[in-house]
PDB file of C-alpha atoms in Angstrom:
ATOM      1  CA  UNK A   1      23.984   3.317  10.837  1.00  0.00           C
ATOM      2  CA  UNK A   2      22.194   5.052   7.577  1.00  0.00           C
ATOM      3  CA  UNK A   3      21.528   3.350   4.438  1.00  0.00           C
ATOM      4  CA  UNK A   4      20.507   6.269   1.811  1.00  0.00           C
ATOM      5  CA  UNK A   5      21.717   9.202   3.808  1.00  0.00           C
ATOM      6  CA  UNK A   6      22.313  11.513  -0.003  1.00  0.00           C
ATOM      7  CA  UNK A   7      17.985  11.120  -0.551  1.00  0.00           C
ATOM      8  CA  UNK A   8      15.405  13.159  -0.143  1.00  0.00           C
ATOM      9  CA  UNK A   9      14.818  11.460   3.392  1.00  0.00           C
ATOM     10  CA  UNK A  10      17.922  10.285   4.273  1.00  0.00           C
ATOM     11  CA  UNK A  11      19.360  13.469   4.428  1.00  0.00           C
ATOM     12  CA  UNK A  12      17.093  14.515   7.049  1.00  0.00           C
ATOM     13  CA  UNK A  13      17.775  11.867   8.638  1.00  0.00           C
ATOM     14  CA  UNK A  14      21.997  12.118   9.353  1.00  0.00           C
ATOM     15  CA  UNK A  15      20.668  15.752  10.715  1.00  0.00           C
ATOM     16  CA  UNK A  16      18.250  14.875  13.007  1.00  0.00           C
ATOM     17  CA  UNK A  17      20.540  12.171  14.204  1.00  0.00           C
ATOM     18  CA  UNK A  18      23.476  14.156  14.461  1.00  0.00           C
ATOM     19  CA  UNK A  19      22.269  15.505  17.190  1.00  0.00           C
ATOM     20  CA  UNK A  20      21.574  12.200  19.046  1.00  0.00           C
ATOM     21  CA  UNK A  21      24.249   9.764  18.358  1.00  0.00           C
ATOM     22  CA  UNK A  22      27.379   9.214  15.564  1.00  0.00           C
ATOM     23  CA  UNK A  23      25.822   8.395  12.187  1.00  0.00           C
ATOM     24  CA  UNK A  24      28.114   6.527   8.879  1.00  0.00           C
ATOM     25  CA  UNK A  25      26.298   6.949   5.728  1.00  0.00           C
ATOM     26  CA  UNK A  26      26.509   3.946   3.177  1.00  0.00           C
ATOM     27  CA  UNK A  27      25.629   4.828  -0.084  1.00  0.00           C
ATOM     28  CA  UNK A  28      22.530   2.683  -1.337  1.00  0.00           C
ATOM     29  CA  UNK A  29      23.202  -0.092  -4.277  1.00  0.00           C
ATOM     30  CA  UNK A  30      21.842   0.549  -7.327  1.00  0.00           C
ATOM     31  CA  UNK A  31      19.694  -3.099  -7.676  1.00  0.00           C
ATOM     32  CA  UNK A  32      17.088  -4.239 -10.462  1.00  0.00           C
ATOM     33  CA  UNK A  33      15.204  -7.633  -9.992  1.00  0.00           C
ATOM     34  CA  UNK A  34      12.858  -9.587 -11.801  1.00  0.00           C
ATOM     35  CA  UNK A  35      11.884 -11.314  -8.470  1.00  0.00           C
ATOM     36  CA  UNK A  36       8.204 -10.297  -7.296  1.00  0.00           C
ATOM     37  CA  UNK A  37       7.306 -13.158  -4.372  1.00  0.00           C
ATOM     38  CA  UNK A  38       8.616 -13.417  -1.219  1.00  0.00           C
ATOM     39  CA  UNK A  39      10.882 -16.641  -1.926  1.00  0.00           C
ATOM     40  CA  UNK A  40      12.517 -15.354  -4.859  1.00  0.00           C
ATOM     41  CA  UNK A  41      13.191 -12.198  -3.417  1.00  0.00           C
ATOM     42  CA  UNK A  42      14.664 -13.709  -0.660  1.00  0.00           C
ATOM     43  CA  UNK A  43      16.359 -16.449  -2.618  1.00  0.00           C
ATOM     44  CA  UNK A  44      18.249 -13.325  -4.921  1.00  0.00           C
ATOM     45  CA  UNK A  45      18.817 -11.609  -1.346  1.00  0.00           C
ATOM     46  CA  UNK A  46      20.688 -14.574   0.203  1.00  0.00           C
ATOM     47  CA  UNK A  47      22.881 -14.836  -2.842  1.00  0.00           C
ATOM     48  CA  UNK A  48      23.598 -11.497  -3.505  1.00  0.00           C
ATOM     49  CA  UNK A  49      27.022 -10.825  -2.513  1.00  0.00           C
ATOM     50  CA  UNK A  50      27.361  -8.236   0.315  1.00  0.00           C
ATOM     51  CA  UNK A  51      29.005  -5.244  -0.746  1.00  0.00           C
ATOM     52  CA  UNK A  52      32.787  -4.668   1.156  1.00  0.00           C
ATOM     53  CA  UNK A  53      31.710  -0.756   2.112  1.00  0.00           C
ATOM     54  CA  UNK A  54      28.536  -2.286   4.023  1.00  0.00           C
ATOM     55  CA  UNK A  55      30.395  -5.521   5.909  1.00  0.00           C
ATOM     56  CA  UNK A  56      32.939  -3.088   6.892  1.00  0.00           C
ATOM     57  CA  UNK A  57      30.874  -0.410   8.375  1.00  0.00           C
ATOM     58  CA  UNK A  58      28.258  -2.755  10.119  1.00  0.00           C
ATOM     59  CA  UNK A  59      31.102  -4.049  12.474  1.00  0.00           C
ATOM     60  CA  UNK A  60      30.658  -1.708  15.291  1.00  0.00           C
ATOM     61  CA  UNK A  61      27.199  -0.681  14.586  1.00  0.00           C
ATOM     62  CA  UNK A  62      24.162  -0.291  17.288  1.00  0.00           C
ATOM     63  CA  UNK A  63      21.139   0.229  14.863  1.00  0.00           C
ATOM     64  CA  UNK A  64      20.679   0.038  10.877  1.00  0.00           C
ATOM     65  CA  UNK A  65      18.724   2.658   9.867  1.00  0.00           C
ATOM     66  CA  UNK A  66      17.025   1.805   5.665  1.00  0.00           C
ATOM     67  CA  UNK A  67      16.410   5.210   4.386  1.00  0.00           C
ATOM     68  CA  UNK A  68      17.107   4.002   0.834  1.00  0.00           C
ATOM     69  CA  UNK A  69      14.951   3.055  -2.061  1.00  0.00           C
ATOM     70  CA  UNK A  70      12.360   4.497  -5.088  1.00  0.00           C
ATOM     71  CA  UNK A  71      10.235   7.221  -3.991  1.00  0.00           C
ATOM     72  CA  UNK A  72       8.465   7.248  -7.811  1.00  0.00           C
ATOM     73  CA  UNK A  73       5.059   6.380  -6.687  1.00  0.00           C
ATOM     74  CA  UNK A  74       4.100   7.088 -10.454  1.00  0.00           C
ATOM     75  CA  UNK A  75       6.991   4.762 -11.949  1.00  0.00           C
ATOM     76  CA  UNK A  76       6.238   1.996 -13.964  1.00  0.00           C
ATOM     77  CA  UNK A  77      10.050   0.211 -13.910  1.00  0.00           C
ATOM     78  CA  UNK A  78       8.840  -3.100 -11.853  1.00  0.00           C
ATOM     79  CA  UNK A  79      12.471  -4.133 -11.828  1.00  0.00           C
ATOM     80  CA  UNK A  80      13.771  -1.353 -10.292  1.00  0.00           C
ATOM     81  CA  UNK A  81      10.805  -0.538  -7.919  1.00  0.00           C
ATOM     82  CA  UNK A  82      10.974  -4.354  -6.513  1.00  0.00           C
ATOM     83  CA  UNK A  83      15.147  -3.571  -6.694  1.00  0.00           C
ATOM     84  CA  UNK A  84      15.261  -0.876  -4.652  1.00  0.00           C
ATOM     85  CA  UNK A  85      11.914  -0.965  -2.097  1.00  0.00           C
ATOM     86  CA  UNK A  86      11.964  -4.997  -1.737  1.00  0.00           C
ATOM     87  CA  UNK A  87      15.395  -6.902  -2.823  1.00  0.00           C
ATOM     88  CA  UNK A  88      17.437  -4.258  -0.790  1.00  0.00           C
ATOM     89  CA  UNK A  89      15.825  -4.366   2.817  1.00  0.00           C
ATOM     90  CA  UNK A  90      15.840  -8.153   2.288  1.00  0.00           C
ATOM     91  CA  UNK A  91      19.660  -7.341   1.732  1.00  0.00           C
ATOM     92  CA  UNK A  92      20.018  -5.082   4.504  1.00  0.00           C
ATOM     93  CA  UNK A  93      18.504  -6.869   7.183  1.00  0.00           C
ATOM     94  CA  UNK A  94      20.235 -10.101   6.296  1.00  0.00           C
ATOM     95  CA  UNK A  95      23.419  -8.505   6.693  1.00  0.00           C
ATOM     96  CA  UNK A  96      22.055  -6.560  10.661  1.00  0.00           C
ATOM     97  CA  UNK A  97      21.724  -9.926  10.886  1.00  0.00           C
ATOM     98  CA  UNK A  98      25.001 -11.497  10.469  1.00  0.00           C
ATOM     99  CA  UNK A  99      26.369  -8.504  11.652  1.00  0.00           C
ATOM    100  CA  UNK A 100      24.924  -8.450  15.660  1.00  0.00           C
ATOM    101  CA  UNK A 101      23.335  -5.260  14.809  1.00  0.00           C
ATOM    102  CA  UNK A 102      20.476  -5.226  17.429  1.00  0.00           C
ATOM    103  CA  UNK A 103      17.879  -2.691  15.897  1.00  0.00           C
ATOM    104  CA  UNK A 104      16.697  -2.210  11.809  1.00  0.00           C
ATOM    105  CA  UNK A 105      14.574   0.268  11.062  1.00  0.00           C
ATOM    106  CA  UNK A 106      12.731   0.348   7.979  1.00  0.00           C
ATOM    107  CA  UNK A 107      11.218   3.180   6.195  1.00  0.00           C
ATOM    108  CA  UNK A 108       8.512   1.962   4.476  1.00  0.00           C
ATOM    109  CA  UNK A 109       5.185   3.250   3.372  1.00  0.00           C
ATOM    110  CA  UNK A 110       1.329   4.705   4.432  1.00  0.00           C
ATOM    111  CA  UNK A 111       0.893   3.462   0.852  1.00  0.00           C
ATOM    112  CA  UNK A 112       1.197   0.015   2.028  1.00  0.00           C
ATOM    113  CA  UNK A 113      -1.998   0.353   3.316  1.00  0.00           C
ATOM    114  CA  UNK A 114      -3.806   2.485   0.985  1.00  0.00           C
ATOM    115  CA  UNK A 115      -7.303   2.851   0.728  1.00  0.00           C
ATOM    116  CA  UNK A 116      -8.650   1.946   4.264  1.00  0.00           C
ATOM    117  CA  UNK A 117     -10.630   4.026   5.867  1.00  0.00           C
ATOM    118  CA  UNK A 118      -8.174   4.953   8.803  1.00  0.00           C
ATOM    119  CA  UNK A 119      -4.017   4.293   8.467  1.00  0.00           C
ATOM    120  CA  UNK A 120      -3.194   2.272  11.278  1.00  0.00           C
ATOM    121  CA  UNK A 121      -0.174   0.204  12.345  1.00  0.00           C
ATOM    122  CA  UNK A 122      -1.935  -3.311  11.321  1.00  0.00           C
ATOM    123  CA  UNK A 123      -0.760  -5.485   8.890  1.00  0.00           C
ATOM    124  CA  UNK A 124      -3.925  -5.072   6.487  1.00  0.00           C
ATOM    125  CA  UNK A 125      -1.916  -4.105   3.100  1.00  0.00           C
ATOM    126  CA  UNK A 126      -3.703  -3.176   0.287  1.00  0.00           C
ATOM    127  CA  UNK A 127      -1.569  -3.328  -3.442  1.00  0.00           C
ATOM    128  CA  UNK A 128      -3.128  -1.030  -5.732  1.00  0.00           C
ATOM    129  CA  UNK A 129      -0.009   0.067  -8.194  1.00  0.00           C
ATOM    130  CA  UNK A 130       3.275  -1.457  -8.482  1.00  0.00           C
ATOM    131  CA  UNK A 131       5.208   1.198  -6.037  1.00  0.00           C
ATOM    132  CA  UNK A 132       2.532   0.140  -3.809  1.00  0.00           C
ATOM    133  CA  UNK A 133       3.000  -3.580  -4.556  1.00  0.00           C
ATOM    134  CA  UNK A 134       7.006  -3.298  -3.774  1.00  0.00           C
ATOM    135  CA  UNK A 135       6.812  -1.315  -0.866  1.00  0.00           C
ATOM    136  CA  UNK A 136       4.461  -4.127   0.313  1.00  0.00           C
ATOM    137  CA  UNK A 137       6.978  -6.654  -0.301  1.00  0.00           C
ATOM    138  CA  UNK A 138       9.833  -4.830   1.302  1.00  0.00           C
ATOM    139  CA  UNK A 139       7.830  -4.376   4.843  1.00  0.00           C
ATOM    140  CA  UNK A 140       7.042  -8.399   4.016  1.00  0.00           C
ATOM    141  CA  UNK A 141      10.508  -9.650   3.691  1.00  0.00           C
ATOM    142  CA  UNK A 142      11.723  -7.786   6.681  1.00  0.00           C
ATOM    143  CA  UNK A 143       8.592  -8.554   8.877  1.00  0.00           C
ATOM    144  CA  UNK A 144       9.471 -12.131   7.786  1.00  0.00           C
ATOM    145  CA  UNK A 145      13.655 -12.408   8.155  1.00  0.00           C
ATOM    146  CA  UNK A 146      13.922 -10.691  11.302  1.00  0.00           C
ATOM    147  CA  UNK A 147      13.892 -13.221  13.472  1.00  0.00           C
ATOM    148  CA  UNK A 148      16.881 -12.395  16.057  1.00  0.00           C
ATOM    149  CA  UNK A 149      16.140  -8.865  15.221  1.00  0.00           C
ATOM    150  CA  UNK A 150      14.296  -6.084  16.297  1.00  0.00           C
ATOM    151  CA  UNK A 151      12.952  -4.529  13.289  1.00  0.00           C
ATOM    152  CA  UNK A 152      10.191  -1.702  13.096  1.00  0.00           C
ATOM    153  CA  UNK A 153       8.513  -0.814   9.639  1.00  0.00           C
ATOM    154  CA  UNK A 154       7.825   2.857   9.561  1.00  0.00           C
ATOM    155  CA  UNK A 155       5.156   4.257   7.659  1.00  0.00           C
ATOM    156  CA  UNK A 156       5.281   7.890   6.720  1.00  0.00           C
ATOM    157  CA  UNK A 157       2.203   9.267   4.567  1.00  0.00           C
ATOM    158  CA  UNK A 158       3.213  11.910   1.655  1.00  0.00           C
ATOM    159  CA  UNK A 159       6.037  13.866   2.941  1.00  0.00           C
ATOM    160  CA  UNK A 160       6.976  17.367   2.135  1.00  0.00           C
ATOM    161  CA  UNK A 161       9.658  19.841   1.800  1.00  0.00           C
ATOM    162  CA  UNK A 162      10.446  22.532  -1.142  1.00  0.00           C
ATOM    163  CA  UNK A 163      12.095  20.410  -3.270  1.00  0.00           C
ATOM    164  CA  UNK A 164       9.955  17.888  -3.431  1.00  0.00           C
ATOM    165  CA  UNK A 165       8.356  17.534  -6.720  1.00  0.00           C
ATOM    166  CA  UNK A 166       4.590  16.715  -5.135  1.00  0.00           C
ATOM    167  CA  UNK A 167       4.981  19.491  -2.794  1.00  0.00           C
ATOM    168  CA  UNK A 168       5.358  21.856  -6.076  1.00  0.00           C
ATOM    169  CA  UNK A 169       2.672  20.621  -7.795  1.00  0.00           C
ATOM    170  CA  UNK A 170      -0.149  20.659  -5.069  1.00  0.00           C
ATOM    171  CA  UNK A 171       1.272  23.987  -4.697  1.00  0.00           C
ATOM    172  CA  UNK A 172       0.203  25.005  -8.018  1.00  0.00           C
ATOM    173  CA  UNK A 173      -3.093  23.430  -7.731  1.00  0.00           C
ATOM    174  CA  UNK A 174      -3.813  25.757  -4.647  1.00  0.00           C
ATOM    175  CA  UNK A 175      -3.070  28.523  -6.061  1.00  0.00           C
ATOM    176  CA  UNK A 176      -5.027  28.306  -9.119  1.00  0.00           C
ATOM    177  CA  UNK A 177      -8.723  28.102  -9.978  1.00  0.00           C
ATOM    178  CA  UNK A 178      -8.294  23.824  -9.604  1.00  0.00           C
ATOM    179  CA  UNK A 179      -8.338  24.733  -5.775  1.00  0.00           C
ATOM    180  CA  UNK A 180     -11.346  22.846  -4.712  1.00  0.00           C
ATOM    181  CA  UNK A 181     -12.307  20.295  -1.256  1.00  0.00           C
ATOM    182  CA  UNK A 182     -14.679  18.288  -1.379  1.00  0.00           C
ATOM    183  CA  UNK A 183     -17.230  18.784   0.894  1.00  0.00           C
ATOM    184  CA  UNK A 184     -17.384  19.635   3.848  1.00  0.00           C
ATOM    185  CA  UNK A 185     -13.703  20.047   3.779  1.00  0.00           C
ATOM    186  CA  UNK A 186     -12.883  19.203   7.299  1.00  0.00           C
ATOM    187  CA  UNK A 187     -12.035  15.662   6.481  1.00  0.00           C
ATOM    188  CA  UNK A 188      -8.040  15.636   7.813  1.00  0.00           C
ATOM    189  CA  UNK A 189      -5.341  13.592   4.947  1.00  0.00           C
ATOM    190  CA  UNK A 190      -2.145  11.642   5.894  1.00  0.00           C
ATOM    191  CA  UNK A 191       0.609  14.189   5.030  1.00  0.00           C
ATOM    192  CA  UNK A 192       4.062  14.566   6.885  1.00  0.00           C
ATOM    193  CA  UNK A 193       6.659  17.963   6.881  1.00  0.00           C
ATOM    194  CA  UNK A 194      10.196  16.245   6.342  1.00  0.00           C
ATOM    195  CA  UNK A 195      11.743  17.299   9.088  1.00  0.00           C
ATOM    196  CA  UNK A 196       8.627  15.781  11.992  1.00  0.00           C
ATOM    197  CA  UNK A 197       8.899  12.382   9.431  1.00  0.00           C
ATOM    198  CA  UNK A 198      13.460  12.770   9.914  1.00  0.00           C
ATOM    199  CA  UNK A 199      12.645  12.942  13.790  1.00  0.00           C
ATOM    200  CA  UNK A 200      10.494  10.116  13.907  1.00  0.00           C
ATOM    201  CA  UNK A 201      12.746   7.562  12.064  1.00  0.00           C
ATOM    202  CA  UNK A 202      15.458   9.566  14.705  1.00  0.00           C
ATOM    203  CA  UNK A 203      13.479   8.625  17.660  1.00  0.00           C
ATOM    204  CA  UNK A 204      12.894   5.561  16.384  1.00  0.00           C
ATOM    205  CA  UNK A 205      16.599   4.550  16.160  1.00  0.00           C
ATOM    206  CA  UNK A 206      17.594   5.743  19.463  1.00  0.00           C
ATOM    207  CA  UNK A 207      14.368   5.363  21.641  1.00  0.00           C
ATOM    208  CA  UNK A 208      15.147   3.489  24.518  1.00  0.00           C
ATOM    209  CA  UNK A 209      13.245   0.145  25.265  1.00  0.00           C
ATOM    210  CA  UNK A 210      11.352  -2.490  22.958  1.00  0.00           C
ATOM    211  CA  UNK A 211       9.308  -0.892  19.962  1.00  0.00           C
ATOM    212  CA  UNK A 212       6.766  -1.892  17.625  1.00  0.00           C
ATOM    213  CA  UNK A 213       6.877  -4.154  14.443  1.00  0.00           C
ATOM    214  CA  UNK A 214       5.355  -1.520  12.304  1.00  0.00           C
ATOM    215  CA  UNK A 215       4.709   2.289  13.451  1.00  0.00           C
ATOM    216  CA  UNK A 216       3.164   4.432  11.392  1.00  0.00           C
ATOM    217  CA  UNK A 217       3.158   8.224  11.175  1.00  0.00           C
ATOM    218  CA  UNK A 218       0.633  10.308  13.364  1.00  0.00           C
ATOM    219  CA  UNK A 219      -1.678  12.439  11.921  1.00  0.00           C
ATOM    220  CA  UNK A 220       0.033  16.111  11.785  1.00  0.00           C
ATOM    221  CA  UNK A 221      -3.731  17.610  11.649  1.00  0.00           C
ATOM    222  CA  UNK A 222      -4.066  18.550   8.320  1.00  0.00           C
ATOM    223  CA  UNK A 223      -7.236  18.720   6.463  1.00  0.00           C
ATOM    224  CA  UNK A 224      -7.765  18.871   3.052  1.00  0.00           C
ATOM    225  CA  UNK A 225      -8.967  22.445   3.452  1.00  0.00           C
ATOM    226  CA  UNK A 226      -5.727  24.089   5.358  1.00  0.00           C
ATOM    227  CA  UNK A 227      -3.585  21.736   2.979  1.00  0.00           C
ATOM    228  CA  UNK A 228      -5.138  24.021   0.062  1.00  0.00           C
ATOM    229  CA  UNK A 229      -4.646  27.259   2.129  1.00  0.00           C
ATOM    230  CA  UNK A 230      -1.545  26.720   3.901  1.00  0.00           C
ATOM    231  CA  UNK A 231       0.340  26.037   0.770  1.00  0.00           C
ATOM    232  CA  UNK A 232      -1.157  28.733  -1.584  1.00  0.00           C
ATOM    233  CA  UNK A 233      -0.076  31.746   1.186  1.00  0.00           C
ATOM    234  CA  UNK A 234      -3.942  31.832   2.275  1.00  0.00           C
ATOM    235  CA  UNK A 235      -6.458  31.397  -0.248  1.00  0.00           C
ATOM    236  CA  UNK A 236      -9.389  29.387   0.344  1.00  0.00           C
ATOM    237  CA  UNK A 237     -10.067  26.240  -1.950  1.00  0.00           C
ATOM    238  CA  UNK A 238     -13.690  25.993  -3.533  1.00  0.00           C
ATOM    239  CA  UNK A 239     -16.097  23.283  -1.648  1.00  0.00           C
ATOM    240  CA  UNK A 240     -17.310  20.799  -4.277  1.00  0.00           C
ATOM    241  CA  UNK A 241     -20.104  18.431  -3.753  1.00  0.00           C
ATOM    242  CA  UNK A 242     -18.510  15.011  -2.151  1.00  0.00           C
ATOM    243  CA  UNK A 243     -20.684  12.834  -4.358  1.00  0.00           C
ATOM    244  CA  UNK A 244     -19.430  13.885  -7.860  1.00  0.00           C
ATOM    245  CA  UNK A 245     -15.641  13.618  -5.447  1.00  0.00           C
ATOM    246  CA  UNK A 246     -16.623  10.559  -4.802  1.00  0.00           C
ATOM    247  CA  UNK A 247     -17.881   9.105  -8.333  1.00  0.00           C
ATOM    248  CA  UNK A 248     -14.714  11.131 -10.183  1.00  0.00           C
ATOM    249  CA  UNK A 249     -11.920   9.673  -7.381  1.00  0.00           C
ATOM    250  CA  UNK A 250     -13.613   5.900  -8.442  1.00  0.00           C
ATOM    251  CA  UNK A 251     -13.556   6.548 -11.828  1.00  0.00           C
ATOM    252  CA  UNK A 252     -10.065   7.367 -12.135  1.00  0.00           C
ATOM    253  CA  UNK A 253      -9.204   4.177  -9.786  1.00  0.00           C
ATOM    254  CA  UNK A 254     -11.150   2.249 -12.338  1.00  0.00           C
ATOM    255  CA  UNK A 255      -9.221   3.869 -14.766  1.00  0.00           C
ATOM    256  CA  UNK A 256      -6.143   2.725 -12.920  1.00  0.00           C
ATOM    257  CA  UNK A 257      -6.735  -0.443 -12.548  1.00  0.00           C
ATOM    258  CA  UNK A 258      -6.403  -1.091 -17.093  1.00  0.00           C
ATOM    259  CA  UNK A 259      -3.945   2.516 -16.794  1.00  0.00           C
ATOM    260  CA  UNK A 260      -1.357   1.875 -14.195  1.00  0.00           C
ATOM    261  CA  UNK A 261       0.432   4.982 -14.479  1.00  0.00           C
ATOM    262  CA  UNK A 262      -2.985   6.562 -13.058  1.00  0.00           C
ATOM    263  CA  UNK A 263      -3.293   4.634 -10.418  1.00  0.00           C
ATOM    264  CA  UNK A 264      -0.990   7.089  -8.804  1.00  0.00           C
ATOM    265  CA  UNK A 265      -2.741   9.593  -9.747  1.00  0.00           C
ATOM    266  CA  UNK A 266      -6.110   8.834  -8.642  1.00  0.00           C
ATOM    267  CA  UNK A 267      -4.568   7.905  -4.649  1.00  0.00           C
ATOM    268  CA  UNK A 268      -3.291  11.427  -4.588  1.00  0.00           C
ATOM    269  CA  UNK A 269      -6.658  13.093  -5.897  1.00  0.00           C
ATOM    270  CA  UNK A 270      -8.533  11.079  -2.780  1.00  0.00           C
ATOM    271  CA  UNK A 271      -6.300  12.427  -0.494  1.00  0.00           C
ATOM    272  CA  UNK A 272      -6.421  15.742  -1.511  1.00  0.00           C
ATOM    273  CA  UNK A 273      -9.950  15.690  -1.698  1.00  0.00           C
ATOM    274  CA  UNK A 274     -11.650  13.427   0.705  1.00  0.00           C
ATOM    275  CA  UNK A 275      -9.084  12.260   2.839  1.00  0.00           C
ATOM    276  CA  UNK A 276      -8.426   9.941   4.717  1.00  0.00           C
ATOM    277  CA  UNK A 277      -8.428   9.331   8.903  1.00  0.00           C
ATOM    278  CA  UNK A 278      -5.415   7.823  11.036  1.00  0.00           C
ATOM    279  CA  UNK A 279      -5.072   6.100  14.004  1.00  0.00           C
ATOM    280  CA  UNK A 280      -3.117   7.319  16.639  1.00  0.00           C
ATOM    281  CA  UNK A 281       0.508   6.411  17.089  1.00  0.00           C
ATOM    282  CA  UNK A 282       2.989   4.291  19.070  1.00  0.00           C
ATOM    283  CA  UNK A 283       5.079   7.020  18.809  1.00  0.00           C
ATOM    284  CA  UNK A 284       2.628   9.794  20.236  1.00  0.00           C
ATOM    285  CA  UNK A 285       2.053   7.410  22.831  1.00  0.00           C
ATOM    286  CA  UNK A 286       5.597   6.910  23.790  1.00  0.00           C
ATOM    287  CA  UNK A 287       6.392  10.571  23.976  1.00  0.00           C
ATOM    288  CA  UNK A 288       7.170  11.409  20.513  1.00  0.00           C
ATOM    289  CA  UNK A 289       6.503  15.173  19.530  1.00  0.00           C
ATOM    290  CA  UNK A 290       6.275  16.454  15.967  1.00  0.00           C
ATOM    291  CA  UNK A 291       9.142  19.089  16.100  1.00  0.00           C
ATOM    292  CA  UNK A 292       7.041  21.445  13.500  1.00  0.00           C
ATOM    293  CA  UNK A 293       3.911  22.038  13.856  1.00  0.00           C
ATOM    294  CA  UNK A 294       1.102  24.535  10.969  1.00  0.00           C
ATOM    295  CA  UNK A 295       3.783  27.195  10.742  1.00  0.00           C
ATOM    296  CA  UNK A 296       5.674  24.788   8.876  1.00  0.00           C
ATOM    297  CA  UNK A 297       2.797  24.707   6.250  1.00  0.00           C
ATOM    298  CA  UNK A 298       2.264  28.120   6.088  1.00  0.00           C
ATOM    299  CA  UNK A 299       6.051  28.521   5.416  1.00  0.00           C
ATOM    300  CA  UNK A 300       6.421  25.848   2.466  1.00  0.00           C
ATOM    301  CA  UNK A 301       3.649  28.266   0.895  1.00  0.00           C
ATOM    302  CA  UNK A 302       5.826  31.257   1.351  1.00  0.00           C
ATOM    303  CA  UNK A 303       9.495  30.004   0.265  1.00  0.00           C
ATOM    304  CA  UNK A 304       9.136  31.274  -3.228  1.00  0.00           C
ATOM    305  CA  UNK A 305      11.447  27.622  -4.121  1.00  0.00           C
ATOM    306  CA  UNK A 306       8.473  25.613  -3.852  1.00  0.00           C
TER     307      UNK A 306
END
């Protein structure tokens, strides 16, 4: 069963799963909550009446995939963020437990680890914005409510497709005089193509045998330079001194602590200039391979709709 199958990631997951199993789509309820801590959110999940459509769909389901959520990293509407990214996962995993579902796949985000030197699948989580806080709390609830069910929290990095607003934004930057990267320009940046993310989620939902409780998306080999070059159609970005990039990013992050809307943009700038490493992933170690390689990035740079 797939919740959020009409959304950006969910619609791609529905396609990826359709080749391997029967997929039952259930729309995600729009939730809002004033709860912020784990105990309050868990209580709200217990008290929330189960939607009849969800109960019926879970009656004979083997796996529940939660691809729903609020993906707006710049949003300051905390009630909606926590409703979609924390309360909803808690409601879904409780419903899955009651229905005897064997596996729960929760689509989280690499944003939960913020600026760690290397993204991985550990429990070291770092909050820096309302969005990241809501995603962290969603993970905490899934992890702690998962007794009696095999639950995995999947952490994709920034996901790209022609329809994605952030993809179009980076493409515009890449094709302008502002196309810059921090020296030396070979540093990796955690970015992923939508078909690869959907494939990874489908793999986690259907692979046989035990899976970890948290899995991060592996590196797709993207560097800060290749990202800009591919999305611009071949134009090479200008390299700026690393010290200048570091100072600028630190300043933007300091402003973000006082003016929360700036925090998400400071993080985007950090990834575009300085990048971030990704540890080896269980996905790769278990045999999964991304179906789309660098040609997919180059195609984004040539897609007139992007």
